[in-house]
C-alpha positions as semicolon CSV with decimal commas, in nm:
position;residue;x (nm);y (nm);z (nm)
1;X;-1,215;-2,426;3,592
2;X;-0,998;-2,130;3,512
3;X;-0,650;-2,147;3,372
4;X;-0,504;-1,877;3,612
5;X;-0,680;-1,612;3,878
6;X;-0,427;-1,390;3,752
7;X;-0,651;-1,255;3,426
8;X;-0,998;-1,278;3,643
9;X;-1,182;-0,971;3,559
10;X;-0,903;-0,815;3,355
11;X;-0,993;-0,591;3,063
12;X;-0,876;-0,739;2,722
13;X;-0,939;-0,562;2,404
14;X;-0,933;-0,838;2,071
15;X;-0,826;-0,637;1,767
16;X;-0,896;-0,842;1,431
17;X;-1,104;-0,905;1,138
18;X;-1,352;-1,152;1,067
19;X;-1,207;-1,432;1,268
20;X;-1,215;-1,203;1,578
21;X;-1,577;-1,041;1,462
22;X;-1,707;-1,439;1,478
23;X;-1,684;-1,424;1,848
24;X;-1,600;-1,792;1,945
25;X;-1,213;-1,763;2,028
26;X;-1,271;-1,465;2,237
27;X;-1,535;-1,616;2,432
28;X;-1,328;-1,903;2,472
29;X;-1,023;-1,690;2,607
30;X;-1,305;-1,505;2,843
31;X;-1,406;-1,866;2,962
32;X;-1,055;-1,973;3,003
33;X;-0,893;-1,688;3,212
34;X;-1,203;-1,507;3,297
35;X;-1,129;-1,216;3,175
36;X;-1,348;-0,916;3,048
37;X;-1,295;-0,949;2,646
38;X;-1,391;-0,613;2,452
39;X;-1,359;-0,647;2,066
40;X;-1,231;-0,369;1,809
41;X;-1,303;-0,577;1,463
42;X;-1,466;-0,558;1,131
43;X;-1,451;-0,879;0,891
44;X;-1,230;-0,795;0,558
45;X;-1,007;-0,534;0,736
46;X;-0,668;-0,555;0,635
47;X;-0,387;-0,472;0,937
48;X;-0,359;-0,113;0,896
49;X;-0,748;-0,061;0,832
50;X;-0,786;-0,201;1,209
51;X;-0,640;0,042;1,346
52;X;-0,695;0,341;1,115
53;X;-1,062;0,232;1,061
54;X;-1,218;0,102;0,762
55;X;-1,489;-0,005;0,557
56;X;-1,508;-0,405;0,568
57;X;-1,745;-0,694;0,468
58;X;-1,965;-0,615;0,734
59;X;-1,998;-0,240;0,808
60;X;-1,774;0,047;0,911
61;X;-1,500;0,021;1,190
62;X;-1,386;0,328;1,356
63;X;-1,030;0,439;1,420
64;X;-0,900;0,303;1,712
65;X;-0,925;0,541;1,991
66;X;-0,760;0,617;2,317
67;X;-1,082;0,596;2,466
68;X;-1,096;0,206;2,334
69;X;-0,753;0,135;2,498
70;X;-0,787;0,344;2,837
71;X;-0,822;0,088;3,127
72;X;-0,750;-0,191;2,933
73;X;-0,474;-0,470;3,081
74;X;-0,393;-0,655;2,782
75;X;-0,427;-0,573;2,388
76;X;-0,445;-0,866;2,177
77;X;-0,360;-0,813;1,762
78;X;-0,486;-1,110;1,579
79;X;-0,485;-1,006;1,181
80;X;-0,303;-1,049;0,852
81;X;-0,550;-1,261;0,663
82;X;-0,661;-0,987;0,446
83;X;-0,313;-0,878;0,373
84;X;-0,230;-1,202;0,191
85;X;-0,018;-1,150;-0,129
86;X;0,050;-0,760;-0,013
87;X;0,445;-0,663;0,009
88;X;0,466;-0,462;0,346
89;X;0,363;-0,711;0,620
90;X;0,672;-0,580;0,807
91;X;0,568;-0,226;0,775
92;X;0,213;-0,254;0,816
93;X;0,219;-0,453;1,124
94;X;0,494;-0,182;1,255
95;X;0,262;0,050;1,179
96;X;-0,032;-0,110;1,383
97;X;0,250;-0,177;1,677
98;X;0,335;0,200;1,668
99;X;-0,058;0,314;1,637
100;X;-0,147;0,111;1,949
101;X;0,151;0,263;2,127
102;X;0,019;0,609;2,017
103;X;-0,336;0,553;2,146
104;X;-0,212;0,377;2,491
105;X;0,026;0,658;2,543
106;X;-0,275;0,932;2,480
107;X;-0,477;0,710;2,727
108;X;-0,205;0,695;2,992
109;X;-0,217;0,349;2,965
110;X;0,160;0,260;2,869
111;X;0,116;-0,012;3,101
112;X;-0,105;-0,254;2,897
113;X;0,071;-0,537;2,781
114;X;0,033;-0,634;2,371
115;X;0,010;-0,949;2,205
116;X;0,076;-1,006;1,822
117;X;-0,090;-1,289;1,680
118;X;-0,010;-1,439;1,336
119;X;-0,246;-1,636;1,075
120;X;-0,275;-2,004;1,135
121;X;-0,237;-2,247;0,860
122;X;-0,569;-2,224;0,644
123;X;-0,696;-2,381;0,360
124;X;-0,808;-2,218;0,016
125;X;-0,994;-1,889;0,062
126;X;-1,322;-1,836;-0,162
127;X;-1,131;-1,546;-0,327
128;X;-0,786;-1,669;-0,310
129;X;-0,716;-1,984;-0,469
130;X;-0,430;-2,055;-0,298
131;X;-0,366;-2,233;0,097
132;X;-0,186;-2,145;0,355
133;X;0,102;-2,362;0,208
134;X;0,110;-2,207;-0,131
135;X;0,277;-1,893;-0,259
136;X;0,058;-1,574;-0,333
137;X;0,058;-1,452;-0,579
138;X;0,251;-1,750;-0,765
139;X;0,586;-1,697;-0,781
140;X;0,591;-1,427;-0,544
141;X;0,740;-1,609;-0,280
142;X;0,516;-1,508;-0,029
143;X;0,326;-1,762;0,163
144;X;0,124;-1,753;0,500
145;X;0,395;-1,920;0,664
146;X;0,637;-1,647;0,545
147;X;0,387;-1,374;0,678
148;X;0,366;-1,559;1,019
149;X;0,764;-1,568;1,030
150;X;0,778;-1,194;0,917
151;X;0,529;-1,087;1,214
152;X;0,695;-1,279;1,428
153;X;1,018;-1,116;1,364
154;X;0,859;-0,761;1,390
155;X;0,719;-0,826;1,764
156;X;1,056;-0,969;1,843
157;X;1,195;-0,623;1,735
158;X;0,960;-0,448;1,927
159;X;1,021;-0,663;2,223
160;X;0,650;-0,775;2,216
161;X;0,530;-1,149;2,295
162;X;0,361;-1,320;1,976
163;X;0,145;-1,619;1,934
164;X;0,253;-1,778;1,595
165;X;-0,091;-1,976;1,522
166;X;0,082;-2,119;1,226
167;X;0,364;-2,296;1,419
168;X;0,133;-2,410;1,715
169;X;-0,226;-2,441;1,649
170;X;-0,205;-2,794;1,478
171;X;-0,460;-2,663;1,218
172;X;-0,309;-2,793;0,879
173;X;-0,404;-2,989;0,545
174;X;-0,494;-3,301;0,772
175;X;-0,733;-3,106;1,013
176;X;-0,885;-2,847;0,773
177;X;-1,169;-3,112;0,765
178;X;-1,211;-3,040;1,128
179;X;-1,124;-2,714;1,208
180;X;-1,211;-2,529;0,860
181;X;-1,566;-2,339;0,869
182;X;-1,681;-2,573;0,530
183;X;-1,407;-2,800;0,407
184;X;-1,361;-2,776;0,047
185;X;-1,551;-2,438;0,027
186;X;-1,433;-2,204;0,310
187;X;-1,126;-2,306;0,524
188;X;-0,986;-1,969;0,648
189;X;-1,286;-1,927;0,864
190;X;-1,312;-2,187;1,134
191;X;-1,556;-2,427;1,248
192;X;-1,664;-2,340;1,627
193;X;-1,411;-2,632;1,710
194;X;-1,137;-2,461;1,535
195;X;-1,217;-2,110;1,683
196;X;-1,238;-2,286;2,012
197;X;-0,875;-2,438;1,962
198;X;-0,742;-2,097;1,832
199;X;-0,887;-1,939;2,168
200;X;-0,703;-2,234;2,380
201;X;-0,400;-2,148;2,204
202;X;-0,397;-1,794;2,249
203;X;-0,496;-1,829;2,620
204;X;-0,211;-2,048;2,697
205;X;0,023;-1,763;2,516
206;X;-0,131;-1,525;2,729
207;X;-0,010;-1,686;3,029
208;X;0,290;-1,802;2,937
209;X;0,420;-1,452;2,794
210;X;0,285;-1,243;3,105
211;X;0,242;-1,529;3,359
212;X;-0,036;-1,690;3,559
C-alpha cells in the first residue's frame, strides 16, 4: 500500500553519488510513494561535481541540465560522502542549491520542490580510516555529524526542507553489522536492508515536508 496518493506518478529526480547509483533506496522511494524516479548520479563524485559533471569511479556524469529537471515535481539532492574532510561544505552545498535553481529557472520549473538529504552515520570507508563519529582529518574538528549539521543549516537558510539521515536513520555503530555493505570492510555503502531503510526515511521526509 502506498504511503500517500499525492505522489503517485509524480516525477522525482534523485541526484547523488554511489549510494544513489546503487538504485535500491530510489526503488524503495518509488514503491512507497508511487512516484516515477529519475536518477542523476555517479559513484565517487563530490557535491559540486554532481551538478557540474565529473568523472567518477564508474564513468562520466554530464553536467546537470535544464532538460533533466524539466517537468520534475521534486528534486532530491543526496550527497556529501565524498566531500569528507573538505573545508567548504557550506559553500559547496550552497553552490549546488544555486545551480539546481538556475537549471529549474531555465526549464521554467521553479515550482519543483527540493529536498536536501545529508549523509548517514557510516562506519570506516575503505579509503578513509575514520568512521562517522571520528574527525577527518584527525584534529580538524570535521566529522560526518558536523557535516550533516552544516548541510542542515544551509538548507534552512534557503528555506529548503532537509532530511538529516545522521539524526533519523537509526544507522550507527551498533547497527553497522546489519546495515553496512560488508561489516569490517565497507560500511559507507549499505546492505539492501540499509538502503531500504534510507529509502523509507527519505519517503517519510518527503511526506512530512511537502504533504501527503
